Short mmCIF file of C-alpha atoms in Angstrom, two decimals:
data_model
loop_
_atom_site.label_atom_id
_atom_site.label_comp_id
_atom_site.label_asym_id
_atom_site.label_seq_id
_atom_site.Cartn_x
_atom_site.Cartn_y
_atom_site.Cartn_z
CA MET A 28 1.93 9.37 -10.03
CA ARG A 29 3.21 12.90 -9.47
CA GLU A 30 6.67 11.55 -8.63
CA TRP A 31 6.67 9.40 -11.78
CA LEU A 32 5.74 12.42 -13.93
CA PHE A 33 7.96 15.06 -12.39
CA GLY A 34 10.50 13.20 -10.29
CA SER A 35 12.25 14.43 -7.18
CA SER A 36 15.87 15.50 -7.38
CA THR A 37 16.35 15.50 -3.62
CA ALA A 38 15.76 13.09 -0.77
CA PRO A 39 13.73 15.39 1.53
CA GLU A 40 13.11 12.84 4.26
CA CYS A 41 16.67 11.47 4.31
CA ARG A 42 19.10 12.90 6.85
CA CYS A 43 21.94 10.48 6.14
CA GLU A 44 25.51 11.66 5.64
CA THR A 45 27.78 9.90 3.16
CA ALA A 46 31.52 9.60 2.68
CA ILE A 47 33.61 7.50 0.31
CA GLU A 48 36.43 5.64 2.05
CA GLY A 49 38.57 3.66 -0.35
CA GLY A 50 36.29 1.29 -2.21
CA ARG A 51 33.39 1.79 0.21
CA LEU A 52 30.64 4.35 0.53
CA VAL A 53 29.79 4.75 4.21
CA MET A 54 26.44 6.27 5.11
CA THR A 55 25.70 7.34 8.67
CA ALA A 56 21.95 7.28 9.21
CA GLY A 57 21.91 9.00 12.60
CA GLU A 58 18.39 10.33 13.17
CA CYS A 59 17.25 9.63 9.61
CA PRO A 60 13.66 8.30 9.63
CA GLY A 61 14.58 5.90 6.82
CA GLY A 62 17.31 4.35 8.93
CA GLY A 63 19.62 4.00 5.94
CA ASP A 64 17.60 0.98 4.79
CA LEU A 65 18.13 1.06 1.03
CA ALA A 66 15.57 -1.66 0.34
CA ALA A 67 12.78 0.11 2.22
CA SER A 68 13.54 3.83 1.90
CA ALA A 69 13.54 5.47 -1.54
CA ASP A 70 14.79 8.69 0.08
CA CYS A 71 17.89 6.98 1.51
CA ARG A 72 18.35 5.20 -1.82
CA ALA A 73 18.36 8.56 -3.61
CA THR A 74 21.00 9.90 -1.22
CA VAL A 75 23.35 6.98 -1.89
CA ILE A 76 22.85 6.89 -5.65
CA GLY A 77 23.26 10.66 -5.83
CA SER A 78 26.62 10.26 -4.07
CA LEU A 79 27.73 7.75 -6.71
CA SER A 80 27.29 10.01 -9.72
CA SER A 81 31.00 9.89 -10.54
CA ALA A 82 32.37 7.28 -8.14
CA SER A 83 32.47 3.50 -8.25
CA VAL A 84 32.53 1.44 -5.06
CA ASP A 85 32.58 -2.24 -4.19
CA THR A 86 30.50 -1.91 -1.04
CA VAL A 87 27.94 0.43 0.48
CA VAL A 88 27.65 0.41 4.27
CA THR A 89 24.94 2.13 6.30
CA GLU A 90 25.11 2.55 10.07
CA GLN A 91 22.44 3.47 12.59
CA ALA A 92 21.96 2.81 16.31
CA GLY A 93 24.62 0.14 16.58
CA GLN A 94 23.42 -1.79 13.53
CA GLU A 95 25.25 -1.98 10.20
CA GLN A 96 23.86 -2.94 6.82
CA MET A 97 26.30 -3.91 4.09
CA TYR A 98 25.38 -3.91 0.40
CA SER A 99 27.85 -5.70 -1.84
CA ASP A 100 28.05 -7.80 -5.01
CA ARG A 101 24.99 -7.20 -7.20
CA ALA A 102 23.40 -4.73 -4.76
CA ALA A 103 26.48 -2.51 -4.97
CA ALA A 104 26.53 -2.95 -8.75
CA VAL A 105 22.91 -1.74 -9.00
CA LEU A 106 23.66 1.35 -6.89
CA THR A 107 26.82 2.36 -8.76
CA ALA A 108 25.28 1.72 -12.18
CA ALA A 109 22.23 3.78 -11.20
CA GLY A 110 24.51 6.64 -10.18
CA ARG A 111 26.27 6.60 -13.55
CA PHE A 112 23.01 6.28 -15.47
CA ALA A 113 21.26 9.10 -13.58
CA THR A 114 24.15 11.47 -14.25
CA ARG A 115 24.38 10.72 -17.96
CA VAL A 116 20.66 10.54 -18.73
CA ALA A 117 19.79 13.78 -16.91
CA SER A 118 20.41 15.95 -19.98
CA LEU A 119 18.02 13.78 -22.00
CA ASP A 120 15.31 13.05 -19.43
CA ASP A 121 15.55 14.64 -16.00
CA ARG A 122 12.47 12.80 -14.74
CA LEU A 123 14.00 9.43 -15.59
CA ALA A 124 17.28 10.46 -13.93
CA ASN A 125 15.40 11.23 -10.72
CA ARG A 126 13.50 7.97 -10.99
CA ALA A 127 16.80 6.07 -11.33
CA ARG A 128 17.99 7.54 -8.03
CA ARG A 129 14.84 6.47 -6.18
CA ASP A 130 13.88 3.27 -8.00
CA PRO A 131 16.72 1.98 -10.18
CA VAL A 132 15.03 -1.28 -11.21
CA ALA A 133 11.90 0.50 -12.45
CA ALA A 134 14.04 3.10 -14.21
CA ALA A 135 16.07 0.37 -15.91
CA SER A 136 12.91 -1.36 -17.10
CA GLU A 137 11.60 1.90 -18.53
CA ALA A 138 14.90 2.76 -20.21
CA ILE A 139 15.32 -0.68 -21.79
CA GLY A 140 11.81 -0.41 -23.21
CA ARG A 141 12.65 2.80 -25.02
CA SER A 142 14.66 3.18 -28.20
CA GLY A 143 17.55 5.47 -28.96
CA PRO A 144 20.10 7.07 -26.62
CA VAL A 145 18.22 6.34 -23.37
CA ALA A 146 18.28 2.59 -23.99
CA ASP A 147 21.92 2.87 -25.08
CA LEU A 148 22.83 4.58 -21.81
CA ALA A 149 21.14 1.83 -19.79
CA ALA A 150 23.44 -0.64 -21.52
CA GLU A 151 26.60 1.49 -21.48
CA THR A 152 26.39 2.34 -17.78
CA GLY A 153 25.73 -1.27 -16.79
CA LEU A 154 22.28 -0.53 -15.36
CA ALA A 155 20.54 -2.99 -17.68
CA VAL A 156 22.84 -5.86 -16.71
CA ALA A 157 22.98 -4.99 -13.00
CA THR A 158 19.19 -5.03 -12.62
CA GLU A 159 18.55 -8.06 -14.82
CA GLY A 160 16.40 -10.68 -13.09
CA PHE A 161 15.07 -8.32 -10.40
CA ASP A 162 11.41 -7.31 -10.32
CA THR A 163 11.79 -4.51 -7.77
CA SER A 164 14.51 -2.36 -6.24
CA GLU A 165 13.64 -3.83 -2.85
CA GLN A 166 14.52 -7.27 -4.20
CA ALA A 167 17.78 -6.04 -5.71
CA LEU A 168 19.01 -4.27 -2.58
CA THR A 169 19.29 -7.04 -0.01
CA ALA A 170 21.82 -6.41 2.74
CA TYR A 171 24.15 -8.29 5.05
CA THR A 172 23.48 -6.99 8.55
CA GLY A 173 24.88 -7.20 12.05
CA PRO A 174 25.72 -5.21 15.18
CA THR A 175 28.67 -2.88 14.72
CA ILE A 176 30.46 -4.77 17.51
CA SER A 177 30.36 -7.97 15.44
CA ASP A 178 33.15 -9.16 13.14
CA ALA A 179 30.61 -10.61 10.69
CA ARG A 180 27.59 -9.59 8.66
CA VAL A 181 24.71 -11.96 8.00
CA GLY A 182 22.39 -12.14 5.00
CA ALA A 183 18.81 -12.32 6.22
CA ALA A 184 17.14 -13.37 2.97
CA PRO A 185 16.97 -17.10 2.19
CA PRO A 186 18.49 -18.24 -1.11
CA ALA A 187 16.32 -17.81 -4.17
CA ASP A 188 14.85 -20.92 -5.79
CA ALA A 189 15.73 -23.11 -2.81
CA THR A 190 13.75 -25.52 -0.64
CA LEU A 191 14.01 -25.77 3.13
CA ARG A 192 15.60 -29.06 4.20
CA ASP A 193 15.45 -28.64 7.98
CA GLN A 194 15.59 -26.12 10.82
CA GLN A 195 17.26 -26.26 14.22
CA THR A 196 17.65 -23.91 17.19
CA LEU A 197 21.16 -24.09 18.67
CA PRO A 198 22.16 -23.81 22.35
CA THR A 199 23.23 -20.19 21.66
CA GLU A 200 19.64 -19.43 20.50
CA ALA A 201 20.84 -19.02 16.93
CA VAL A 202 18.52 -20.60 14.35
CA VAL A 203 20.01 -22.68 11.53
CA ARG A 204 18.09 -23.47 8.36
CA ARG A 205 19.57 -25.74 5.72
CA TYR A 206 18.36 -25.25 2.16
CA ASN A 207 18.66 -27.49 -0.87
CA THR A 208 19.57 -25.57 -4.02
CA GLY A 209 19.35 -26.56 -7.64
CA GLY A 210 22.03 -26.90 -10.27
CA ASP A 211 25.70 -26.98 -9.33
CA GLN A 212 25.39 -24.64 -6.35
CA LEU A 213 26.33 -25.83 -2.89
CA SER A 214 23.45 -26.22 -0.48
CA MET A 215 22.95 -23.34 1.95
CA TYR A 216 23.70 -23.30 5.68
CA HIS A 217 21.65 -20.25 6.71
CA ILE A 218 22.19 -19.02 10.25
CA GLU A 219 20.27 -16.36 12.17
CA PRO A 220 22.14 -15.32 15.35
CA ARG A 221 20.03 -14.29 18.32
CA GLU A 222 21.09 -10.64 18.00
CA GLN A 223 19.61 -10.47 14.49
CA ARG A 224 16.21 -10.64 16.19
CA PHE A 225 16.88 -7.78 18.64
CA ASP A 226 14.42 -4.92 18.53
CA ALA A 227 15.67 -1.31 18.51
CA ASP A 228 15.59 -0.95 22.31
CA THR A 229 17.57 -4.14 22.91
CA MET A 230 20.11 -3.18 20.25
CA GLU A 231 20.53 0.20 21.93
CA THR A 232 21.12 -1.59 25.25
CA LEU A 233 23.79 -3.73 23.58
CA VAL A 234 25.54 -0.62 22.26
CA ARG A 235 25.49 1.06 25.68
CA ALA A 236 26.81 -2.07 27.37
CA TYR A 237 29.62 -2.34 24.83
CA GLU A 238 30.56 1.30 25.38
CA ARG A 239 30.75 0.59 29.10
CA VAL A 240 33.08 -2.38 28.51
CA ALA A 241 35.27 -0.36 26.12
CA THR A 242 35.50 2.61 28.49
CA ALA A 243 36.41 0.41 31.46
CA ALA A 244 39.14 -1.48 29.59
CA ALA A 245 41.84 0.98 30.68
CA ASP A 246 40.71 0.78 34.32
CA GLY A 247 40.91 -2.95 34.81
CA GLY A 248 37.97 -3.97 32.67
CA CYS A 249 34.27 -4.63 33.09
CA HIS A 250 32.70 -8.04 32.56
CA PRO A 251 30.09 -8.09 29.77
CA TYR A 252 27.37 -9.33 32.11
CA SER A 253 28.17 -6.58 34.62
CA ALA A 254 27.98 -3.98 31.86
CA ALA A 255 24.66 -5.38 30.67
CA ASN A 256 23.21 -5.38 34.19
CA ALA A 257 24.26 -1.75 34.62
CA VAL A 258 22.41 -0.47 31.55
CA ALA A 259 19.49 -2.87 31.02
CA ASP A 260 16.00 -2.09 32.29
CA ASP A 261 15.29 -5.66 33.41
CA GLY A 262 17.10 -8.86 34.25
CA SER A 263 15.89 -10.78 31.21
CA THR A 264 17.29 -8.19 28.80
CA ALA A 265 20.53 -8.02 30.80
CA THR A 266 21.03 -11.78 30.48
CA VAL A 267 20.44 -11.81 26.73
CA VAL A 268 22.59 -8.73 26.08
CA GLY A 269 25.35 -10.00 28.37
CA ALA A 270 25.56 -13.30 26.50
CA VAL A 271 25.77 -11.61 23.10
CA LEU A 272 28.28 -9.04 24.34
CA GLU A 273 30.51 -11.74 25.84
CA LYS A 274 30.38 -13.67 22.57
CA HIS A 275 31.58 -10.70 20.55
CA THR A 276 34.10 -9.15 22.97
CA GLY A 277 35.72 -12.15 24.62
CA GLY A 278 34.60 -15.06 22.51
CA LEU A 279 34.62 -16.17 18.90
CA GLY A 280 31.74 -14.07 17.67
CA ILE A 281 29.57 -15.81 15.13
CA LEU A 282 31.90 -18.82 15.10
CA GLU A 283 30.54 -19.66 18.55
CA ASP A 284 27.08 -19.97 17.02
CA ILE A 285 28.36 -22.13 14.17
CA PHE A 286 30.35 -24.49 16.37
CA ALA A 287 27.44 -24.81 18.80
CA ASP A 288 26.03 -26.94 15.99
CA GLN A 289 27.53 -30.37 16.65
CA ARG A 290 26.99 -31.29 13.00
CA VAL A 291 29.65 -28.75 11.94
CA SER A 292 33.27 -29.92 11.86
CA ASP A 293 35.02 -27.18 9.85
CA VAL A 294 34.67 -23.57 8.74
CA PHE A 295 36.41 -22.25 5.62
CA ALA A 296 37.15 -18.71 4.49
CA THR A 297 38.31 -18.14 0.91
CA ALA A 298 40.53 -15.17 0.06
CA PRO A 299 39.78 -12.33 -0.16
CA VAL A 300 38.00 -13.18 3.07
CA SER A 301 35.91 -10.01 3.41
CA ASP A 302 34.59 -10.41 -0.15
CA THR A 303 33.41 -14.02 0.06
CA ARG A 304 31.00 -15.93 2.25
CA LEU A 305 32.15 -18.53 4.75
CA ARG A 306 31.64 -22.20 3.99
CA VAL A 307 31.11 -25.00 6.49
CA ARG A 308 31.32 -28.77 6.54
CA CYS A 309 28.09 -29.98 8.12
CA ASP A 310 27.42 -33.71 8.51
CA GLY A 311 30.28 -34.25 6.08
CA GLU A 312 28.74 -31.99 3.41
CA THR A 313 30.40 -28.74 2.29
CA MET A 314 27.83 -25.95 2.32
CA ARG A 315 27.90 -22.22 1.63
CA THR A 316 26.67 -19.85 4.32
CA ASN A 317 25.03 -16.45 4.55
CA ILE A 318 27.98 -15.04 6.54
CA ARG A 319 30.64 -12.56 5.47
CA LEU A 320 33.44 -11.39 7.72
CA THR A 321 34.30 -7.71 7.95
CA PRO A 322 37.80 -6.70 6.77
CA SER A 323 39.09 -6.50 10.35
CA GLY A 324 37.03 -9.43 11.52
CA ALA A 325 38.92 -12.07 9.55
CA ASN A 326 42.25 -11.44 11.30
CA THR A 327 40.66 -11.00 14.72
CA LEU A 328 38.62 -14.19 14.56
CA ALA A 329 41.43 -16.29 13.13
CA SER A 330 43.92 -15.30 15.85
CA THR A 331 41.36 -15.69 18.64
CA PHE A 332 40.23 -19.04 17.31
CA ARG A 333 43.76 -20.43 17.09
CA ARG A 334 44.36 -19.55 20.74
CA SER A 335 41.18 -21.06 22.12
CA SER A 336 40.09 -23.99 19.95
CA GLY A 337 41.43 -27.04 18.25
CA ARG A 338 38.80 -26.99 15.52
CA ALA A 339 39.58 -25.88 11.99
CA PHE A 340 39.15 -22.33 10.73
CA SER A 341 41.03 -21.74 7.51
#
């Protein structure tokens, strides 16, 4: 209640550092207790939105402990609109400006319910449109995530208003769920790679193993499994980390998971590749996925795939 009445112009528990690089805002979470998770941490949210007071970006990326979270599309629109709104409404209502930085969906709902210049600013800055249909800021700020060593980012949330058709665990330990969606939308091929289920300790082991491989590259190289064995605390972790590391450093990355599914015949990427999700043909049906390639990942995966496989990636 105190925060609602008086607001908080700072993010006291957030230790993230931000920088705008081209059309992206990059936030390094480091030792931040919020981990740069914009859905869960209002403090980290306030840091990002405060950095967007006069800038507009297409993507917000947060990094911590070898894991990257990418906010794009409507999530990025909510963050940039909240930054504009907070800046412009501050002279009229400083409490509402602070609320917009920490909880943009609630601030939008409040602003729309008022008359006069505050409601006008919610419309003019795009905050009203960006937050439309969302009940909470947590719901609005869903991310695509993945290890920093990966060429792809994966959306964890299932599609809204969809029904689960079936579920299958692949030989790579990735889990595939197919969802039926209503209207004219393609059905969803939702994949969860094994590394998406890593806990913090296992992810840290993956990062250390990757650093060992990268450092040894100039000295003749180090096999991913050897690197994993050198840094892991036990054999089971070493085996899991070695398999994931080999997939991302010498293999096809997430395409290995997709093509481990014998129902999949083709993978399609639509330009601009880093701004759109991959599609697959599964059992003869074209489906959208929850996968987006990173800007560098598209070229890397395409060239690697052409060298090593006869299956289609276009």
